[in-house]
Coordinates of C-alpha atoms in Angstrom, one line a residue:
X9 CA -20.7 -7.7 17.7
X10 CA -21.3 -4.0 17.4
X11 CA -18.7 -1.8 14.9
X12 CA -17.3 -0.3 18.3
X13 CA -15.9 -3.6 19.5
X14 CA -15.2 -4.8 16.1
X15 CA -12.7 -1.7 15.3
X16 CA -11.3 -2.1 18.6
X17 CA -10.3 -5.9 18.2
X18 CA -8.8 -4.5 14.5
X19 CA -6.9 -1.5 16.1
X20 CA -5.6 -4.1 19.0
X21 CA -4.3 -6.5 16.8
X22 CA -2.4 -3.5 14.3
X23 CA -0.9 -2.2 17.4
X24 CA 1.0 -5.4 18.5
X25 CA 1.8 -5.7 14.9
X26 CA 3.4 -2.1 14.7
X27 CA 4.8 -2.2 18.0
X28 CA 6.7 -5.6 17.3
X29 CA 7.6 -3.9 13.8
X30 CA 8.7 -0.5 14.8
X31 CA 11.0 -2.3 16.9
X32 CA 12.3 -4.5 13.6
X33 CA 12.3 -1.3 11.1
X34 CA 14.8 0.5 13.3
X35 CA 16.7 -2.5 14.4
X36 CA 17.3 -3.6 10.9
X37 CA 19.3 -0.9 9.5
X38 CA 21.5 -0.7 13.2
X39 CA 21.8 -4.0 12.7
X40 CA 23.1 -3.6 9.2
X41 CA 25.6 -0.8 10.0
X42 CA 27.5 -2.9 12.4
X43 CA 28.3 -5.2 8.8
X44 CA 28.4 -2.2 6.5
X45 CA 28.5 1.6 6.3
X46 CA 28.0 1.6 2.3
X47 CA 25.1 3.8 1.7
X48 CA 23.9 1.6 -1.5
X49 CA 23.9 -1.4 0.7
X50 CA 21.7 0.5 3.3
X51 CA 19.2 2.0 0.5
X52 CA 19.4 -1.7 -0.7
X53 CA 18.3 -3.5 2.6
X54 CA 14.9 -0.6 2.8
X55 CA 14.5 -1.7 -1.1
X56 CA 14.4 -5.0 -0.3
X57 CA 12.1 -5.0 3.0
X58 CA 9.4 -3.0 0.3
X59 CA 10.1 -5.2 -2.8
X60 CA 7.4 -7.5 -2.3
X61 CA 4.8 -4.6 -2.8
X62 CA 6.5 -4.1 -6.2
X63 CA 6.2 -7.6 -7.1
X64 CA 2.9 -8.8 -4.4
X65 CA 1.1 -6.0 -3.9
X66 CA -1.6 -7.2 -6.8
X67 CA -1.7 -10.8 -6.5
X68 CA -2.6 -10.1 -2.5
X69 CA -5.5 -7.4 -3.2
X70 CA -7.0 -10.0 -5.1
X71 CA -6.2 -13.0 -2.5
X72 CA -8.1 -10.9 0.0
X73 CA -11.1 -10.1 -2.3
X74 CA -11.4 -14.3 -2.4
X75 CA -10.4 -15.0 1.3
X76 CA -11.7 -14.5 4.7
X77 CA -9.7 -11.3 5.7
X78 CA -9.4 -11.8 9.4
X79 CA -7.9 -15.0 8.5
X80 CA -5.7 -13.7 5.9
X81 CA -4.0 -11.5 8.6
X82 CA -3.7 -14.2 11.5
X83 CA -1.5 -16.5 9.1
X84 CA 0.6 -13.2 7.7
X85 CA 0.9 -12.2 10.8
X86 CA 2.0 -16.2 12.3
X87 CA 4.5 -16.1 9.4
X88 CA 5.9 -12.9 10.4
X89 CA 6.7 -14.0 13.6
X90 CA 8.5 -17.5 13.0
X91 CA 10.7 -15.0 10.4
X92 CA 11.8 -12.7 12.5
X93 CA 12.3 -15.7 15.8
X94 CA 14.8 -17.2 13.3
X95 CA 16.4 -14.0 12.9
X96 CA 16.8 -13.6 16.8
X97 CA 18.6 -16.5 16.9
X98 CA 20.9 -16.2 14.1
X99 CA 21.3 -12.5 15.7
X100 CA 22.0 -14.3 18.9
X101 CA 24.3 -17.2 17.4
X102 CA 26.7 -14.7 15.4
X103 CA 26.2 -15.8 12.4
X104 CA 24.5 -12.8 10.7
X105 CA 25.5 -11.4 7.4
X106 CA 24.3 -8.8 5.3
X107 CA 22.1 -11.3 2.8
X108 CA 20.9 -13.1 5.5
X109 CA 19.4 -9.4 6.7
X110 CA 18.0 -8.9 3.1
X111 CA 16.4 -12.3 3.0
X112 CA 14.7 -11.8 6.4
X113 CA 13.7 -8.7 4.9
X114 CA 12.2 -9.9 2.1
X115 CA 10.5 -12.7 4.1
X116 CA 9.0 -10.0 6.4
X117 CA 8.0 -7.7 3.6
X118 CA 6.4 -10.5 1.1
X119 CA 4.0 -11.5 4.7
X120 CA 3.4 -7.4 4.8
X121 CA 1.6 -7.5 1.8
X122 CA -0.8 -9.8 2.5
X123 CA -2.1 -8.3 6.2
X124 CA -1.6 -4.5 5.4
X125 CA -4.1 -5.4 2.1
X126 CA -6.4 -7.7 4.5
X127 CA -6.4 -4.7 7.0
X128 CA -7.1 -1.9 4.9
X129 CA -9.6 -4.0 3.4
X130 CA -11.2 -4.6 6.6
X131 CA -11.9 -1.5 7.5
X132 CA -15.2 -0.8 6.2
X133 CA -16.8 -4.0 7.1
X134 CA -15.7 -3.6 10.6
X135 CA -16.8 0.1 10.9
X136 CA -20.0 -0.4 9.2
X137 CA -21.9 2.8 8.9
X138 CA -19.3 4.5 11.2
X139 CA -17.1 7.4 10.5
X140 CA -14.1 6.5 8.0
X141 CA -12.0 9.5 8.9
X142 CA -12.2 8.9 12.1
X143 CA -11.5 5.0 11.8
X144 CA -8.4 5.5 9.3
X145 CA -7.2 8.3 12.1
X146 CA -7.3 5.6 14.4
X147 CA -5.6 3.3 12.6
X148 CA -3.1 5.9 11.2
X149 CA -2.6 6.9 15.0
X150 CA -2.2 2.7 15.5
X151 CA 1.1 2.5 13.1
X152 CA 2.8 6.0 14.6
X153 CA 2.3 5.1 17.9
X154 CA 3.6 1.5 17.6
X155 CA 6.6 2.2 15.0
X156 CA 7.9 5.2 15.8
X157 CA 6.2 6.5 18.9
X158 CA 7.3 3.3 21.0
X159 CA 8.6 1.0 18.5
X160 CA 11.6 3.1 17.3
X161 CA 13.0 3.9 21.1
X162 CA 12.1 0.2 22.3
X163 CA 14.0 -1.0 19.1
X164 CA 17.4 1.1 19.9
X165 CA 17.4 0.6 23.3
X166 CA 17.3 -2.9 23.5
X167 CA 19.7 -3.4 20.3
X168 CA 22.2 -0.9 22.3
X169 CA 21.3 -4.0 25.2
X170 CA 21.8 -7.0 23.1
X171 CA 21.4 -7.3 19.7
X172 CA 19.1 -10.2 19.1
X173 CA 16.3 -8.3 21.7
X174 CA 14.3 -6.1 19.5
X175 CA 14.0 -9.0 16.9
X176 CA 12.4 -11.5 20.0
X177 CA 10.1 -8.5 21.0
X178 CA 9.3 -8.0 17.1
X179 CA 8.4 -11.9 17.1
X180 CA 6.0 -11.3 20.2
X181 CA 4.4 -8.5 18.4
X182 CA 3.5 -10.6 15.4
X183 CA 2.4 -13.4 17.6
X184 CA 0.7 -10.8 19.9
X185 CA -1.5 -8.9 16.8
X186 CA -2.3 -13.0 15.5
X187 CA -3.8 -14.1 18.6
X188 CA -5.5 -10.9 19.1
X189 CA -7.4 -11.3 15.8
X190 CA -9.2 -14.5 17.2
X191 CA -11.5 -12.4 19.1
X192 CA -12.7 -10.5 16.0
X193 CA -16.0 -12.3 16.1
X194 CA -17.9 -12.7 12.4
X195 CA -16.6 -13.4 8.6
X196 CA -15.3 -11.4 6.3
X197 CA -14.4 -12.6 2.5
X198 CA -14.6 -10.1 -0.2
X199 CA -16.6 -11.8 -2.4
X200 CA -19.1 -13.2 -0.2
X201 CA -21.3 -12.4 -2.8
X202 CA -19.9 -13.9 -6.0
X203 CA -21.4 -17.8 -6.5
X204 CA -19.1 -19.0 -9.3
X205 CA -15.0 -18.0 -9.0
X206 CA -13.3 -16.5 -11.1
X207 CA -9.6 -16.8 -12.3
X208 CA -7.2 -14.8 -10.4
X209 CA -5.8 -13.3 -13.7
X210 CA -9.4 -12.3 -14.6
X211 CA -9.9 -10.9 -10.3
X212 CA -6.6 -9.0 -11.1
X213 CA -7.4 -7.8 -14.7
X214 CA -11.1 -6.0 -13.5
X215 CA -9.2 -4.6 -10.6
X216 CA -6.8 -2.6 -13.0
X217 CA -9.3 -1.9 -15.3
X218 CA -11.7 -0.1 -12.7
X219 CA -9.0 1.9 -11.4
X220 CA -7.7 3.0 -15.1
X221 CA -11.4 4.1 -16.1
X222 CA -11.9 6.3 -12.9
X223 CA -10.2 9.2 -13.8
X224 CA -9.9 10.8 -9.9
X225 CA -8.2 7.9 -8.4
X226 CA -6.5 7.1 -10.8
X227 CA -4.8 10.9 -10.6
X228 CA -4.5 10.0 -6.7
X229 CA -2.3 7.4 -7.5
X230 CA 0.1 9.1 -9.3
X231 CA 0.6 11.5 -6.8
X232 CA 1.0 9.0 -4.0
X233 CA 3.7 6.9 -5.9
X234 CA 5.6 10.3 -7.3
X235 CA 5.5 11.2 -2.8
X236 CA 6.1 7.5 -2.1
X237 CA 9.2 7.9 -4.4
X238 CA 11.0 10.9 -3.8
X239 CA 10.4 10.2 0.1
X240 CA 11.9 7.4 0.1
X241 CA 15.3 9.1 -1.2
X242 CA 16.1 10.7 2.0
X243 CA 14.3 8.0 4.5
X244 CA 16.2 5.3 3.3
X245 CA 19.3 7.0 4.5
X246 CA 18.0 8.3 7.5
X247 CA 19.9 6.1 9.7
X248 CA 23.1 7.1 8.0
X249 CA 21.7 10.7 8.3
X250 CA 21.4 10.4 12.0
X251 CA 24.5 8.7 12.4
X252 CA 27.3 10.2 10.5
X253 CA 25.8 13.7 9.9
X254 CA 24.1 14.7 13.4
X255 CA 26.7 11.9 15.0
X256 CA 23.8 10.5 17.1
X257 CA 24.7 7.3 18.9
X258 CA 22.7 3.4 18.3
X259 CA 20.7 4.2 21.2
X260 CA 19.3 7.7 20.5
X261 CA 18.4 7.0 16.9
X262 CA 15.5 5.6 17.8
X263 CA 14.6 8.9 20.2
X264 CA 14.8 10.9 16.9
X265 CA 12.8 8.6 15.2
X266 CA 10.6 9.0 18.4
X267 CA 10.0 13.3 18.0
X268 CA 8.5 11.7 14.1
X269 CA 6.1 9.4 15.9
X270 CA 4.9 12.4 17.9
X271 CA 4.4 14.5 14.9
X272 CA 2.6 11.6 13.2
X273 CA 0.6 11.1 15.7
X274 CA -0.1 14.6 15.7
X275 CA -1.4 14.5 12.5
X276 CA -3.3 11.3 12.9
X277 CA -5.3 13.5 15.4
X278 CA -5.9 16.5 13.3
X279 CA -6.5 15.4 10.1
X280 CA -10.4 14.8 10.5
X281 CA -10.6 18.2 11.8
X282 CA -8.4 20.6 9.1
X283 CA -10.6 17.7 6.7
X284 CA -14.1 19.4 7.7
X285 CA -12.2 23.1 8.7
X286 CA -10.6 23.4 5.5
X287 CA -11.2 20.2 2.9
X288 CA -9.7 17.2 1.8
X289 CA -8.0 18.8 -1.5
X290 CA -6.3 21.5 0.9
X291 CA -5.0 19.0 3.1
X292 CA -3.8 17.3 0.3
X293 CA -1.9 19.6 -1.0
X294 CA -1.3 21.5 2.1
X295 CA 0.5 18.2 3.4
X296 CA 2.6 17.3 0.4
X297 CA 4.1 21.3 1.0
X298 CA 4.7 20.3 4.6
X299 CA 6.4 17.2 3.9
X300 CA 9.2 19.2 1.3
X301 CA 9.7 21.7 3.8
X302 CA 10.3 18.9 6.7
X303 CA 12.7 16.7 4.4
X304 CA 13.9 19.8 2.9
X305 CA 14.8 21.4 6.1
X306 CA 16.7 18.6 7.7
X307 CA 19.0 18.8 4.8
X308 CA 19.9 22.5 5.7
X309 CA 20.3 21.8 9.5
X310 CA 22.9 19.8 11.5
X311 CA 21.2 20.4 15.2
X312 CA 19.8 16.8 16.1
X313 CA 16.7 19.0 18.2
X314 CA 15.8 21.0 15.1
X315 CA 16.1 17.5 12.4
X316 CA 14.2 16.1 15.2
X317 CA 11.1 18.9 14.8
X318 CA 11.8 18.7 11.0
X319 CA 11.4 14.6 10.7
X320 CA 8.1 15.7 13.1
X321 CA 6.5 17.6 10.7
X322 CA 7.3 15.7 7.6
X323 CA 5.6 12.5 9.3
X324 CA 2.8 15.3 10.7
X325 CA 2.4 15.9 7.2
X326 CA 2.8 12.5 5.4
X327 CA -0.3 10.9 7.8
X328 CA -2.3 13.9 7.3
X329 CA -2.6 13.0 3.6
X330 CA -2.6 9.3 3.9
X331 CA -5.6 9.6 5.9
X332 CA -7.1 11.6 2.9
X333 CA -6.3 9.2 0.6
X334 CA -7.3 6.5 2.2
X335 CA -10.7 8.0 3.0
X336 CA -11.2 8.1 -0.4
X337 CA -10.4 4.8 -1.3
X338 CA -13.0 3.3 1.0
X339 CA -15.6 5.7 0.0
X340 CA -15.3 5.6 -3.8
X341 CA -13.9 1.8 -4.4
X342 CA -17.2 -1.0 -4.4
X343 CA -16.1 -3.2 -1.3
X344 CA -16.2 -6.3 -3.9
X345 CA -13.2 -4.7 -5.5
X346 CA -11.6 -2.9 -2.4
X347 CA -8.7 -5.7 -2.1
X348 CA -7.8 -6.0 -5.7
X349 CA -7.9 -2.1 -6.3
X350 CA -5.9 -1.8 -3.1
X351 CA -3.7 -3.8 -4.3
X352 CA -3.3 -2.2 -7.6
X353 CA -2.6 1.3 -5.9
X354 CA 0.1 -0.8 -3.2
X355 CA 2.1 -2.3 -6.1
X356 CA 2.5 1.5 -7.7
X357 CA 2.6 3.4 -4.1
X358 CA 5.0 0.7 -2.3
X359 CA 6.9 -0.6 -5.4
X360 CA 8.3 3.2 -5.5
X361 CA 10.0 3.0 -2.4
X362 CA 12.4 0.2 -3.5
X363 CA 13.2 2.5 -6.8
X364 CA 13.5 5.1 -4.5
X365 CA 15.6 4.0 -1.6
X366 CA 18.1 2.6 -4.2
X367 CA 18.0 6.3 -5.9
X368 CA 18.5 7.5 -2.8
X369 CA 21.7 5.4 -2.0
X370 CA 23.1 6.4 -5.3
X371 CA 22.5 10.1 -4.9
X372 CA 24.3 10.1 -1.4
X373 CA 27.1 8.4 -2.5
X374 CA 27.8 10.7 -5.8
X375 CA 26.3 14.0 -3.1
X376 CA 28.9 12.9 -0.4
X377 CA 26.5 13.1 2.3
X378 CA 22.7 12.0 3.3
X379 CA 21.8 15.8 3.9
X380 CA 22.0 16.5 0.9
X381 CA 19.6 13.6 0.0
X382 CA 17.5 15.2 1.8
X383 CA 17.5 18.3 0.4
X384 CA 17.0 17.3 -3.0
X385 CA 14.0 15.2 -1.6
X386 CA 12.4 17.9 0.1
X387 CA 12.7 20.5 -3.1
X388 CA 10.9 17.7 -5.3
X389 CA 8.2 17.5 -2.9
X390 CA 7.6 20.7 -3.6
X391 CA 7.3 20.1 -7.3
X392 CA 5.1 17.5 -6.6
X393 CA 2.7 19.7 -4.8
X394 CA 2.3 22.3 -8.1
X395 CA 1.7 18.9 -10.1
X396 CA -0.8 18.1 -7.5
X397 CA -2.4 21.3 -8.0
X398 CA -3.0 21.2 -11.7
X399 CA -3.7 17.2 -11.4
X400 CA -6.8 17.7 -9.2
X401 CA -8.1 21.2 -9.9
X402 CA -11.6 19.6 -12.1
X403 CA -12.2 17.1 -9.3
X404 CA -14.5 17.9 -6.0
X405 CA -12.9 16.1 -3.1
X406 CA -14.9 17.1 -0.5
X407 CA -18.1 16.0 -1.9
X408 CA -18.5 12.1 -1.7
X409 CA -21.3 12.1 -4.4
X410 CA -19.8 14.5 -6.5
X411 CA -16.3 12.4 -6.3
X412 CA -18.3 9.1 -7.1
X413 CA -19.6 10.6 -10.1
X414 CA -16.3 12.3 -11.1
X415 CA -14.8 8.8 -10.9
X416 CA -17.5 7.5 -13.4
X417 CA -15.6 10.0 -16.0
X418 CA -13.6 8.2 -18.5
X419 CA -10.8 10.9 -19.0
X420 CA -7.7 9.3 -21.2
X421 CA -5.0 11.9 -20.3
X422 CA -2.7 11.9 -17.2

């Protein structure tokens, strides 16, 4: 099978999955408002839905350095479903409560870590000697369009309908991105290679010590769990945000969330180019700017058209960068480590966002309002950016080779 065919089973299969999970992310929190309008229990139920990646996120990059990755994903995503069927029917019965949301969550979330690692992993393999820009762009563009794009409006909508419908389409899509994966011809374990295994704590031990000696990633890092964190203040609340401070009804939340898939999906699209027009370090830091002045905008205005443009170029923005930073990841990590560094950096990057949600839930309630969340998220971003600056001034981005070699540097400091 040719690397064409190959990324377009891959892209298939995380299409159905973000569809079916746009749908969930959306209806979650509605789903938790009509039990609770306290804004530490909201930040709580996105802390818990990311928790996993605090406590997972290593222990799966290693499991899919050992494993067949296509496999990993069809029983992640098979377990995702039959979670999210049983919360359909509890939906459906009446007998929801707030901790059965969280569990679900946590179900959900613990599943997440294994086929987002297996994915991420997967792309190199399956693009071969293809462009990795353009494949994370594709995949980038994969996740918008299914979560926000369609996902988020689809999710609204139908929970405006009946509650228990976005959680059976969200099952589908899990089923769906499972049965999809089966026509991904060809295997593909991470250690392929390796004759005698290793213990796990030993997999888990040289994937933390390859990413601690290599002195550019390991600065990359940093600066995607510092974003990953103070992001997450404001997006946690978002769905109070909409609600209580632009008033925006159930069923048009998920068409502002809709004007952010379009900006992300805007960025998806671009990134490649301002990458060659301009460089990687500018979109960088060019992006993490953006992002403050989206989050940092919405918490100045009370128009639900101009939040909308706002959320749009914060997301814009936000997938610009990740598709940098991904990039470099597959072209500076040895594929025999790829899962277990991935990992490493998933456990830092996604274990922020449960700190930071719950931060987040904290610093409305004391601010009195999720504006003001996000205005204090957007003015850190900011800060982030000049630490960005300073962080990555000795390193040369946009040179593959010169980036290999600048990760070979043992550097103690940062």
């Amino acid at each position: 099978m040719n690397p064409a065919r190959r990324l377009t089973w891959l892209l298939t299969s995380s299409a159905a999955s973000h569809l079916g999970d746009g749908m969930g992310k959306v209806a979650l929190p509605l789903l938790a408002t009509t039990l609770t309008r306290d804004p530490v229990l909201i930040a709580g139920l996105s802390a818990t839905q990311f928790l996993p990646w605090l406590l997972f996120a290593a222990v799966a990059g290693a499991l899919v350095d050992r494993i067949d990755r296509r496999r990993a994903m069809i029983v992640a995503n098979t377990a995702r479903a039959v979670a999210v069927g049983a919360l359909a029917v509890l939906v459906a019965a009446g007998g929801m409560t707030i901790w059965l949301i969280y569990l679900t969550a946590l179900v959900i979330g613990t599943a997440e870590t294994i086929a987002d690692s297996a994915a991420n992993a997967l792309v190199p393999a399956v693009v071969g000697d293809g462009s990795l820009d353009a494949a994370n762009s594709k995949l980038q563009a994969c996740e918008i369009v299914g979560q926000t794009f369609l996902g988020g409006p689809i999710g609204s909508l139908t929970f405006a309908l009946f509650a228990a419908f976005p959680f059976i389409l969200n099952s589908a899509g899990f089923a769906i991105a499972a049965a999809v994966l089966l026509g991904l011809a060809g295997t593909y374990r991470g250690q392929a290679e390796v004759r005698q295994p290793t213990r796990l704590r030993t997999e888990l031990a040289d994937g933390l010590r390859w990413l601690r000696g290599n002195a550019l990633l390991r600065r990359l890092v940093v600066i995607a769990g510092l974003l990953s964190l103070v992001s997450e203040l404001a997006q946690a609340q978002l769905v109070l945000y909409a609600l209580d401070d632009l008033h925006l009804s159930d069923a048009t939340f998920g068409f502002f969330a809709f004007v952010g898939g379009i900006g992300g999906l805007l960025g998806a699209g671009v990134a490649p180019r301002l990458v060659r027009a301009t460089g990687r370090r500018v979109v960088v830091l060019g992006g993490i700017l953006c992002c403050g002045a989206g989050f940092g905008g919405m918490g100045l205005v009370r128009s639900p058209v101009a939040s909308a443009a706002l959320f749009g170029l914060f997301a814009a923005a936000v997938v610009a960068v990740n598709v940098v930073l991904a990039t470099a990841r597959h072209t500076l990590v040895p594929g025999g480590l790829l899962g277990r560094v991935l990992g490493v950096w998933r456990t830092v990057v996604w274990g922020a966002i449960p700190l930071g949600a719950l931060l987040g839930g904290v610093l409305t309630e004391a601010l009195g309002t999720a504006a003001d969340t996000f205005a204090v998220s957007g003015l850190a971003m900011v800060v982030i950016a000049a630490f960005a600056s300073v962080a990555l001034r000795r390193f040369p981005l946009d040179d593959e080779s010169d980036s290999a070699g600048a990760l070979q540097h043992q550097d103690p400091h940062l």
